[in-house]
Short mmCIF file of C-alpha atoms in Angstrom, two decimals:
data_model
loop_
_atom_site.label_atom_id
_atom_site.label_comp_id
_atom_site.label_asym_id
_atom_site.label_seq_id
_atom_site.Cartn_x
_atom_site.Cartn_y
_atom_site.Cartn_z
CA UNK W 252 158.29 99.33 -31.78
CA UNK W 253 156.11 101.97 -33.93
CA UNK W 254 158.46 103.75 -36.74
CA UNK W 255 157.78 107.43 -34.44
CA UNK W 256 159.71 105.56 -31.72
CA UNK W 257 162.02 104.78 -33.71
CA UNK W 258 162.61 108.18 -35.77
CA UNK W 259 163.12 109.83 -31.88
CA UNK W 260 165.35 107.04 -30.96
CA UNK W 261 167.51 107.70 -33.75
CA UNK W 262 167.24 111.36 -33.41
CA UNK W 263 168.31 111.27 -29.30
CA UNK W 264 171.29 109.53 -30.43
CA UNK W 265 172.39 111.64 -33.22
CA UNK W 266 172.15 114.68 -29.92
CA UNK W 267 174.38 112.02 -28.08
CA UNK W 268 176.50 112.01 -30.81
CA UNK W 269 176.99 115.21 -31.42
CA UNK W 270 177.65 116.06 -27.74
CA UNK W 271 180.10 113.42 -27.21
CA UNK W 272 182.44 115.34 -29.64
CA UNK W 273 181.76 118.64 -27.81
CA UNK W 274 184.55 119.94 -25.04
CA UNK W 275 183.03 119.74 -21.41
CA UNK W 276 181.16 122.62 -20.08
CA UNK W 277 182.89 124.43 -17.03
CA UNK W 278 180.02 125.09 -14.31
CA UNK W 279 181.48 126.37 -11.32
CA UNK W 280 184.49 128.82 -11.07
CA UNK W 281 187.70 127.48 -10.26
CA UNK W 282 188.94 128.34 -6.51
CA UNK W 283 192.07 128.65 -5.86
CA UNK W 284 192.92 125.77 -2.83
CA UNK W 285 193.10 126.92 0.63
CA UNK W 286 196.98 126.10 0.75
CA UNK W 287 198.02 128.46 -1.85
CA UNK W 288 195.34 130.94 -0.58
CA UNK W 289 197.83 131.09 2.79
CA UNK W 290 200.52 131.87 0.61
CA UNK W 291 198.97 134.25 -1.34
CA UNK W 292 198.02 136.18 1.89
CA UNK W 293 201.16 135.92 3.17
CA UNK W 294 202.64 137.53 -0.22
CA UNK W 295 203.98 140.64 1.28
CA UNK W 296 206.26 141.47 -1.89
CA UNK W 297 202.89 142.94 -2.95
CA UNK W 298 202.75 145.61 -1.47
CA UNK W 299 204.34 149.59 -2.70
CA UNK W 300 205.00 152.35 -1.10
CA UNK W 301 203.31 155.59 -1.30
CA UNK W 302 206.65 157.31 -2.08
CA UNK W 303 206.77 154.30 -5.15
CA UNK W 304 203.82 155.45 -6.17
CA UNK W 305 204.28 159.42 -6.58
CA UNK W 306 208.06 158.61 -7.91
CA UNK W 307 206.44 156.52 -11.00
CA UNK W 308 203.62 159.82 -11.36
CA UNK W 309 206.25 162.02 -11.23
CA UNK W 310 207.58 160.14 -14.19
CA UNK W 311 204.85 160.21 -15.46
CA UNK W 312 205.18 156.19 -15.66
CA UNK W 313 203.27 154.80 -18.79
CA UNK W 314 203.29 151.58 -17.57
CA UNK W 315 201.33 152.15 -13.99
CA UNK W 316 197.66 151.94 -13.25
CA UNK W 317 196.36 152.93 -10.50
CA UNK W 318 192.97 151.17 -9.31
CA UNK W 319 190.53 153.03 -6.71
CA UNK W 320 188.87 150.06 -5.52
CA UNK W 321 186.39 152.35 -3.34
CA UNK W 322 182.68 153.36 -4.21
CA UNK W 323 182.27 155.78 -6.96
CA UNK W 324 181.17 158.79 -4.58
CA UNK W 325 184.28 158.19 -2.76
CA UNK W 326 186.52 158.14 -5.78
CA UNK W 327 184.47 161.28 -7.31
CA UNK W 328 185.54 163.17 -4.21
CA UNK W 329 189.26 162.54 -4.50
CA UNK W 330 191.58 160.24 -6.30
CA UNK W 331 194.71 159.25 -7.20
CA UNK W 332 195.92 161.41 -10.36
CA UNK W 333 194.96 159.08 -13.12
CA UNK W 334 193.33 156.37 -11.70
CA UNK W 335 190.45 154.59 -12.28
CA UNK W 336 187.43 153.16 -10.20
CA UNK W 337 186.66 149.70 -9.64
CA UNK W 338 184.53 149.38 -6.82
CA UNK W 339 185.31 146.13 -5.45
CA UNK W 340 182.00 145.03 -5.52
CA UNK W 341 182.24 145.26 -9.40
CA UNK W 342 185.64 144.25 -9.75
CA UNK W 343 185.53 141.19 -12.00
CA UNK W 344 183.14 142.22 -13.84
CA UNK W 345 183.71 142.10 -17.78
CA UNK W 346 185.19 145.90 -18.58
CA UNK W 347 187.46 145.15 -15.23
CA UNK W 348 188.26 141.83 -16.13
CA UNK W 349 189.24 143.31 -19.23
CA UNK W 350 191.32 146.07 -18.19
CA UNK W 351 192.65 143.89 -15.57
CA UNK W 352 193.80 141.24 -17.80
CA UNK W 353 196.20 143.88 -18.98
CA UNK W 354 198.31 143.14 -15.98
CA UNK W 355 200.80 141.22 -18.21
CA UNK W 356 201.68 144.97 -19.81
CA UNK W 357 201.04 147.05 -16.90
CA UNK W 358 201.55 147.27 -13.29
CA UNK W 359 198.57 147.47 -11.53
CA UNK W 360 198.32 149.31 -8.27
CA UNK W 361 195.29 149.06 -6.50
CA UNK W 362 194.45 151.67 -3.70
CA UNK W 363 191.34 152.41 -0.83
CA UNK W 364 191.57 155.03 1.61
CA UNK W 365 193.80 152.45 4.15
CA UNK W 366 195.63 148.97 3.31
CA UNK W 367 192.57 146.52 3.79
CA UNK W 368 190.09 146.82 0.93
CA UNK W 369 192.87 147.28 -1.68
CA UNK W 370 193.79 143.83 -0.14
CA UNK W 371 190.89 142.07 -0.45
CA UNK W 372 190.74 143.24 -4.07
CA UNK W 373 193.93 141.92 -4.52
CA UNK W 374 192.86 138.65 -3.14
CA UNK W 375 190.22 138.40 -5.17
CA UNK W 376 192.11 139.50 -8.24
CA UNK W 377 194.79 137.38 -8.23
CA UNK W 378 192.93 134.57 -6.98
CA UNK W 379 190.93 135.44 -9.98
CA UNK W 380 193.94 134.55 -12.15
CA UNK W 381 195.26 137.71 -12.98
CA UNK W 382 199.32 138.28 -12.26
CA UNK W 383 201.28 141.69 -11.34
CA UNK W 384 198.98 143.42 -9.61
CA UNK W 385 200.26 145.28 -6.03
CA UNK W 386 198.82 147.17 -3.14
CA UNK W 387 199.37 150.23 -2.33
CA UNK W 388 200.69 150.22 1.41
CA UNK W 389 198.39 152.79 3.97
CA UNK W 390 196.33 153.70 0.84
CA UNK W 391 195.40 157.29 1.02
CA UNK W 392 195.59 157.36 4.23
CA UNK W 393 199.73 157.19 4.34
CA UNK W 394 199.20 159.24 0.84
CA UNK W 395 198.12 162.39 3.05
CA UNK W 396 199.59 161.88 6.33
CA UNK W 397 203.18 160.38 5.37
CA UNK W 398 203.87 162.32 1.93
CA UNK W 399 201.77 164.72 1.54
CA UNK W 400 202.35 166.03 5.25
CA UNK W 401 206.19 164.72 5.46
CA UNK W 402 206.90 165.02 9.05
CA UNK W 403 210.80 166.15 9.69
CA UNK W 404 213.15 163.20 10.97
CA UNK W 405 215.24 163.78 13.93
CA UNK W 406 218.52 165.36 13.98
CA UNK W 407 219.94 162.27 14.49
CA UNK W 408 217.82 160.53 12.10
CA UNK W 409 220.07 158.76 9.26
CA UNK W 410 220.78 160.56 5.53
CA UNK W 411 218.30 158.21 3.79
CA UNK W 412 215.30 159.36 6.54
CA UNK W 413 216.40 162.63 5.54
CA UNK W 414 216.11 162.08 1.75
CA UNK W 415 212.86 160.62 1.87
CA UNK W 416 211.58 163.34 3.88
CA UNK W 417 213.14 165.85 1.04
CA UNK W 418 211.50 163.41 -1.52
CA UNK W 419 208.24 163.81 0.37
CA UNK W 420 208.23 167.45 0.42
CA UNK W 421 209.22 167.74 -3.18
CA UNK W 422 205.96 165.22 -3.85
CA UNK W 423 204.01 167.50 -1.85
CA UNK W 424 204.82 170.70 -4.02
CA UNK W 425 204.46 168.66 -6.94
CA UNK W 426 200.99 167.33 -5.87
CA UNK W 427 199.39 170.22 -4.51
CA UNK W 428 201.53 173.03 -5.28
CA UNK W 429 201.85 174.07 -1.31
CA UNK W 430 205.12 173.72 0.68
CA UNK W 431 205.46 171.09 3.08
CA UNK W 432 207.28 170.47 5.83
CA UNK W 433 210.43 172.44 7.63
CA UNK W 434 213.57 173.06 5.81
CA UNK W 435 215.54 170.47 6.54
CA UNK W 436 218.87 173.05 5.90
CA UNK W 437 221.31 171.63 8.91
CA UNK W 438 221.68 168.25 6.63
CA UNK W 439 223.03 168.44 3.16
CA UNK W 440 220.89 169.14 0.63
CA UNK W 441 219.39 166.11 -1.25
CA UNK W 442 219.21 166.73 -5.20
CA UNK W 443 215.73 165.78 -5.81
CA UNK W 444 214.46 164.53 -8.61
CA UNK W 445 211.84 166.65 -9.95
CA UNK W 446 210.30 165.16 -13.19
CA UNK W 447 210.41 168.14 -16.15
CA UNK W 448 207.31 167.53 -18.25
CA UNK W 449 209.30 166.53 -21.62
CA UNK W 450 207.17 167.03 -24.87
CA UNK W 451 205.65 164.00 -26.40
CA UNK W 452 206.89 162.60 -29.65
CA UNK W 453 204.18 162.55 -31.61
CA UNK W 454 203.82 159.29 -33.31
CA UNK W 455 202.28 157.61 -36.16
CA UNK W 456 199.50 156.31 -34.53
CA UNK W 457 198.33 158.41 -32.31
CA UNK X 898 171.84 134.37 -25.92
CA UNK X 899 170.07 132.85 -23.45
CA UNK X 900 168.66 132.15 -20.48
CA UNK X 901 166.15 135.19 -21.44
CA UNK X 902 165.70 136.32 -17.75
CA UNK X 903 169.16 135.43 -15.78
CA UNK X 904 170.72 137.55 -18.62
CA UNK X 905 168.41 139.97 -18.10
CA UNK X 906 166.82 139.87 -21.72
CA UNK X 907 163.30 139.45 -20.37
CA UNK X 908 161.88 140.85 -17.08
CA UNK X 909 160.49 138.84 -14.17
CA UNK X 910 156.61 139.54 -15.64
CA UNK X 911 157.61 138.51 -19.04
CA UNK X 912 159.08 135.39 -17.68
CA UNK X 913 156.46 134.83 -15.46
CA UNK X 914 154.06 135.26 -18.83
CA UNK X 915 155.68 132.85 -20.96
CA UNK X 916 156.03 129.87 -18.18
CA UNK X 917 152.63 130.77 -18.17
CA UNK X 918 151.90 129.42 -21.74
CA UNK X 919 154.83 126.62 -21.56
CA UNK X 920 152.69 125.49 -18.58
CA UNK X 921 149.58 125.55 -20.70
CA UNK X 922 150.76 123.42 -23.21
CA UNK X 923 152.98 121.17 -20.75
CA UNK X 924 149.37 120.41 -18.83
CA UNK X 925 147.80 120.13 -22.27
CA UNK X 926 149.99 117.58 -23.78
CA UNK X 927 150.31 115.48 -20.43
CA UNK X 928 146.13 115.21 -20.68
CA UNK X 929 146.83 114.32 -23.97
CA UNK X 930 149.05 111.80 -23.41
CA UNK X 931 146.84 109.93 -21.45
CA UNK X 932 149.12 111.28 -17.88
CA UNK X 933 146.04 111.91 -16.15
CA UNK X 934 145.04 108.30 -15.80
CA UNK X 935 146.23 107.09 -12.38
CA UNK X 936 146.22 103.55 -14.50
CA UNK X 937 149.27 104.88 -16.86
CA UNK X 938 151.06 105.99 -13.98
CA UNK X 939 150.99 103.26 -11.28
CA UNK X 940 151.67 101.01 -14.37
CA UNK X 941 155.17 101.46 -14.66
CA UNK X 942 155.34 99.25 -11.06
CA UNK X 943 153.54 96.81 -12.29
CA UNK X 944 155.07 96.74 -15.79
CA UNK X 945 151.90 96.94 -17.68
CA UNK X 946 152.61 100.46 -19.06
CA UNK X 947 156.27 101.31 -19.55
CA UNK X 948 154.68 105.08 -21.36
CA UNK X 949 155.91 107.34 -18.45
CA UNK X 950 159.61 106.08 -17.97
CA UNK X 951 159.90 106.34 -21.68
CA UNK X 952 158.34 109.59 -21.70
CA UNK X 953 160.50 111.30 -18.89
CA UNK X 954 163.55 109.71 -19.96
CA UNK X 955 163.58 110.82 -23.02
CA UNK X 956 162.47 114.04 -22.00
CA UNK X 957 165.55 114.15 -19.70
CA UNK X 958 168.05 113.08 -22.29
CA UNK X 959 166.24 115.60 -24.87
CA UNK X 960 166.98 118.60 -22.90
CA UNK X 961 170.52 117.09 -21.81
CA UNK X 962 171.50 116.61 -25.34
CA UNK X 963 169.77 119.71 -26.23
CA UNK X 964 171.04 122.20 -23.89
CA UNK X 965 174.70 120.86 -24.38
CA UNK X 966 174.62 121.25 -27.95
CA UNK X 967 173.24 124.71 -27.78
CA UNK X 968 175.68 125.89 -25.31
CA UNK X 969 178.31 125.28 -27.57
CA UNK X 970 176.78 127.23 -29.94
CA UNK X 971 176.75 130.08 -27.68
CA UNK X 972 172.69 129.95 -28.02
CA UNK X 973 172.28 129.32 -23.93
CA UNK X 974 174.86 130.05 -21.28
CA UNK X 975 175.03 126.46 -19.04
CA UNK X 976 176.88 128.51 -16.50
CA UNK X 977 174.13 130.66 -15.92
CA UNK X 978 171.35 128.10 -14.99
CA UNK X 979 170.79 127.13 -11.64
CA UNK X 980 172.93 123.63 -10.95
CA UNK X 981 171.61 122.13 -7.37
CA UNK X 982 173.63 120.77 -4.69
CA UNK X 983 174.30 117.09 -3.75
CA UNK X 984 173.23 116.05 -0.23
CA UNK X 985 173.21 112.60 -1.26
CA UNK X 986 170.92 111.08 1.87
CA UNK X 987 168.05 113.23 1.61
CA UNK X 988 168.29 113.60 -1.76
CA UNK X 989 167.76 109.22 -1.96
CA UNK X 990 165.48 109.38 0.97
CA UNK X 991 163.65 112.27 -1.05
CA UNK X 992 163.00 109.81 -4.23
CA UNK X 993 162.11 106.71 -2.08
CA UNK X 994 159.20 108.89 -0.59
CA UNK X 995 158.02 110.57 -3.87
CA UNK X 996 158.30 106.99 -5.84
CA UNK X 997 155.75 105.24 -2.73
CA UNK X 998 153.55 108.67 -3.49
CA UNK X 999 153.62 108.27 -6.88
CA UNK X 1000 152.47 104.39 -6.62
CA UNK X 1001 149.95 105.06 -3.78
CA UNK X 1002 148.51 108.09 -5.79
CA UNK X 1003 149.20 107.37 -8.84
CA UNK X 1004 150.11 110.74 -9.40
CA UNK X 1005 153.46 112.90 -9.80
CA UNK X 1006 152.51 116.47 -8.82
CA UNK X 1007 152.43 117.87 -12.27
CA UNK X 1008 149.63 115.30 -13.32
CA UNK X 1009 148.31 115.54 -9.99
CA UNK X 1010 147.46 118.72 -10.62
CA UNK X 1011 146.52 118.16 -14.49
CA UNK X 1012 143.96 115.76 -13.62
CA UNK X 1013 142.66 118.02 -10.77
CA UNK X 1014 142.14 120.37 -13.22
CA UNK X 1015 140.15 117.58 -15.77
CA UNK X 1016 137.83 117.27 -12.73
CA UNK X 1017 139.29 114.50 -10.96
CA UNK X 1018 138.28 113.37 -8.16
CA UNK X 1019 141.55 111.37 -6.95
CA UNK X 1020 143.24 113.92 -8.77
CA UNK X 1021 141.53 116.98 -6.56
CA UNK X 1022 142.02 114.90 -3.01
CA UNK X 1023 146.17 114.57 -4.56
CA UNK X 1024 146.78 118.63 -4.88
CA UNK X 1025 145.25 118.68 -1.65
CA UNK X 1026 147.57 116.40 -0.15
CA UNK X 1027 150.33 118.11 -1.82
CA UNK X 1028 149.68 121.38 -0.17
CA UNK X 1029 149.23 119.25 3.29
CA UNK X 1030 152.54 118.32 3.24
CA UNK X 1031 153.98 121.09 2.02
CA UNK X 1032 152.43 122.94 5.01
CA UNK X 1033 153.43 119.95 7.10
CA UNK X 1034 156.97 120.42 5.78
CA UNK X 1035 157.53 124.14 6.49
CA UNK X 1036 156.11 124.05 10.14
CA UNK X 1037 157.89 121.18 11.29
CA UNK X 1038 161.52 122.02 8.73
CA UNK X 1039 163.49 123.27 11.89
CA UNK X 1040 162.92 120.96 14.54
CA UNK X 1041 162.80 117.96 12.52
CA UNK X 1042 163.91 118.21 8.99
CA UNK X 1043 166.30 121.11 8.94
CA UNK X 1044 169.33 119.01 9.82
CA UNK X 1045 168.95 115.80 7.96
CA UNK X 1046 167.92 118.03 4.81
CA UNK X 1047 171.62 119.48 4.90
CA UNK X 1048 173.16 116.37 5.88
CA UNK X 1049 175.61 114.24 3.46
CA UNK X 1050 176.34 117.98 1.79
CA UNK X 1051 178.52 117.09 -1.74
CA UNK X 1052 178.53 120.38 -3.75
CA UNK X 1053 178.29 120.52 -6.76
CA UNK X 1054 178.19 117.11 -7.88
CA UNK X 1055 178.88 116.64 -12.28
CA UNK X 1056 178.56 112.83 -12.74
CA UNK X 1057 180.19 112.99 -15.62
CA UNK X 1058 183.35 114.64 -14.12
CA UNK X 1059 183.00 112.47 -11.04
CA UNK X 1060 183.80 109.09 -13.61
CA UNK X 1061 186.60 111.12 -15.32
CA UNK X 1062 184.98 110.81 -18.74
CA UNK X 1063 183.98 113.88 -20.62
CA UNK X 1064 180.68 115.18 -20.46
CA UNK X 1065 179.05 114.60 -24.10
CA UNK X 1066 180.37 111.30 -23.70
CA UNK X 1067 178.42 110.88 -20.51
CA UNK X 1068 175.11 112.04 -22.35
CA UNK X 1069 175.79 109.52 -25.12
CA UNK X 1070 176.07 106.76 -22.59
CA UNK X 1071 173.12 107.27 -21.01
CA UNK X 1072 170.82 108.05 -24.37
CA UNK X 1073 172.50 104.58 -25.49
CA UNK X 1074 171.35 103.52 -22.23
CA UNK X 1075 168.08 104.70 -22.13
CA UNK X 1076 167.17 103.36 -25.30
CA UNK X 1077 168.16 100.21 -24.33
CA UNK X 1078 166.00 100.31 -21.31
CA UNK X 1079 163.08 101.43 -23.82
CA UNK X 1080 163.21 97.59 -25.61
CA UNK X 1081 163.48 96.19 -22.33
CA UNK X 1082 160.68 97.87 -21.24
CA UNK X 1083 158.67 97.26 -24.08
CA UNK X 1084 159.27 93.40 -23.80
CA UNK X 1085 158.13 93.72 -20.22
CA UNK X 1086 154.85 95.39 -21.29
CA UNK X 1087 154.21 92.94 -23.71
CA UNK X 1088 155.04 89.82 -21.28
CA UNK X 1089 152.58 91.62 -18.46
CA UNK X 1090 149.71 91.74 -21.24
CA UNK X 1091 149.58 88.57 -22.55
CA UNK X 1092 147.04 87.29 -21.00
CA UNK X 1093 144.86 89.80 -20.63
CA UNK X 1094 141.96 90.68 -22.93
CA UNK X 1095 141.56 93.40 -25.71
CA UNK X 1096 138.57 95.47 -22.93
CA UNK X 1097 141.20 95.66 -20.43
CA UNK X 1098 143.86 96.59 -22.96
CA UNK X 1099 141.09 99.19 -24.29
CA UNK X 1100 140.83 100.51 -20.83
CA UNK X 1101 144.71 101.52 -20.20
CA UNK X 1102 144.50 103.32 -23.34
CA UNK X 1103 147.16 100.54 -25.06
#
């Protein structure tokens, strides 16, 4: 053996070395197995309501984040008050993956204009590894046609159908500052929550 | 850091520009090293010149040891780089046919294509069989090849995770390995060439 070989012998296992003391290298992303992928489908409990959804903006709920999950020309034209885009073709990428990972604060609500693409985003989300996140049921679809255009229940329709659609019309005014709907006067009136805009404290650090 | 282009560093031309000059200098140093010779080559079967398994192995191990070590140094991203599939029958098959080529040529395509470029002869008649059969192989890939090729399919295939060790260990068992092989190899060479004379000795290049 000439002293080179040797010198690169010795050098190739000083690199073994070293790398035998380094933590393995993770090459492929981690799927989630078919099994649980059933059950995550399967999840309903997922899933809010568009009345959910307008009670917490009403409240002006701290905690909620809405997620448009459709293109950005789409979300551009009309939103969700206060949300923000993630097209789902961009959805885990690193600012989403950020914001998403924020899941374990906030409630994250993701919405398209009917149930299915919020789902898949969902899917992939969760699947993804983040927790809390929810769907909002009918999507902005059921956000114009069920509350934004309440229709009246029948007569013989029970109180609570009757307080939702009171709830709905109330949403309505508050969301686009029109009256919706009939009066509703042959049933008792339904006090309706109305959020009053209450001043912010102004703290420390903001 | 790295890979340049993957991250999106460097652009395709760029890229293109500086394989450009790696393959410069790869052909350069294979003439160099004598790789050209059809003699150095085919010798490895015979066991008269062990040169190229010590040269690729190492070379393998090098860029093993390397490229682990750097990931974890954050200087190139592992994840990024392009990790083949396992179909395990072709893939065998595949080496059986390239390891007869490379004893009946006495050319891998790289030097194949370095010694075409030195002017010879064999060397010109092997890039020309290359293209042949990579014609040969495109025209006849669906009826023929198309299903064995993804036969066998094993995915991603780590060996490393396979065996249940961890993966710097692995490369430290195969440089310890390898260099093992190299003394082995080196007492074959020097049993094959006993008997023969300094002018043949002088002819290999030894």
């Amino acid at each position: 053996m000439k002293k080179t070989s040797l010198f690169i012998f010795a050098l190739l296992l000083l690199g073994g070395l070293w790398s035998a003391f380094l933590p393995n290298v993770k090459t492929h992303v981690e799927r989630v197995p078919n099994k649980d992928l059933i059950t995550l489908v399967n999840y309903k409990a997922r899933y809010v309501s568009v009345d959910d959804i307008a009670r917490a903006l009403m409240n002006q709920d701290k905690m909620l984040l809405l997620v448009d999950v459709r293109m950005p020309e789409q979300y551009k034209q009309f939103s969700l008050p206060g949300a923000i885009n993630m097209p789902i073709d961009s959805l885990l990428n690193e600012t989403n993956q950020q914001l998403l990972s924020g899941s374990d604060v906030y409630n994250i609500v993701f919405f398209s204009n009917g149930t299915s693409l919020a789902d898949k985003a969902w899917l992939i989300a969760t699947a993804a590894g983040f927790k809390n996140l929810h769907v909002l049921k009918g999507g902005l679809n059921a956000w114009f046609n069920d509350l934004l255009q309440p229709k009246r229940p029948a007569d013989w329709a029970k109180q609570a159908e009757f307080q939702k659609y009171e709830f709905r019309r109330a949403a309505a005014r508050f969301f686009t500052g029109a009256t919706g709907g009939e009066e509703s006067s042959s049933q008792p009136k339904v006090k309706v929550q109305v959020p009053v805009k209450k001043k912010q404290v102004g703290g420390g650090c903001e | 850091m790295g890979p340049l282009y993957p991250l999106g560093i460097i652009n395709e031309n760029v890229n293109l520009l500086i394989a450009f000059f790696i393959g410069i200098v790869f052909g350069g140093m294979l003439e160099a090293g004598g790789f050209t010779n059809t003699r150095k080559l085919a010798g490895v079967f015979y066991g008269y010149d062990m040169t190229v398994l010590k040269v690729f192995f190492t070379a393998a191990l090098t860029a093993a040891a390397g490229l682990f070590i750097m990931h974890h140094y954050g200087l190139i991203d592992l994840t990024k780089i392009f990790y083949p599939h396992t179909y395990w029958l072709p893939t065998l098959v595949g080496g059986l046919l390239m390891a007869i080529g490379f004893l009946l040529g006495g050319f891998c395509p790289g030097t194949g294509f370095c010694a075409a470029s030195t002017g010879k002869i064999d060397g010109i008649v092997f890039a020309v069989g290359v293209f042949l059969g990579i014609y040969f192989y495109a025209f006849t890939y669906t009826p023929v090849f198309e299903k064995f090729r993804n036969s066998t399919f094993m995915g991603q295939v780590n060996v490393a995770d396979w065996l249940g060790i961890s993966q710097g260990l692995f490369i430290l068992i195969m440089i310890v390995i390898a260099i093992a092989s190299f003394f082995f190899a080196d007492w074959v060479q020097k049993k094959v060439n006993k008997n023969k004379s300094p002018e043949d000795l002088e002819e290999l290049g030894l």
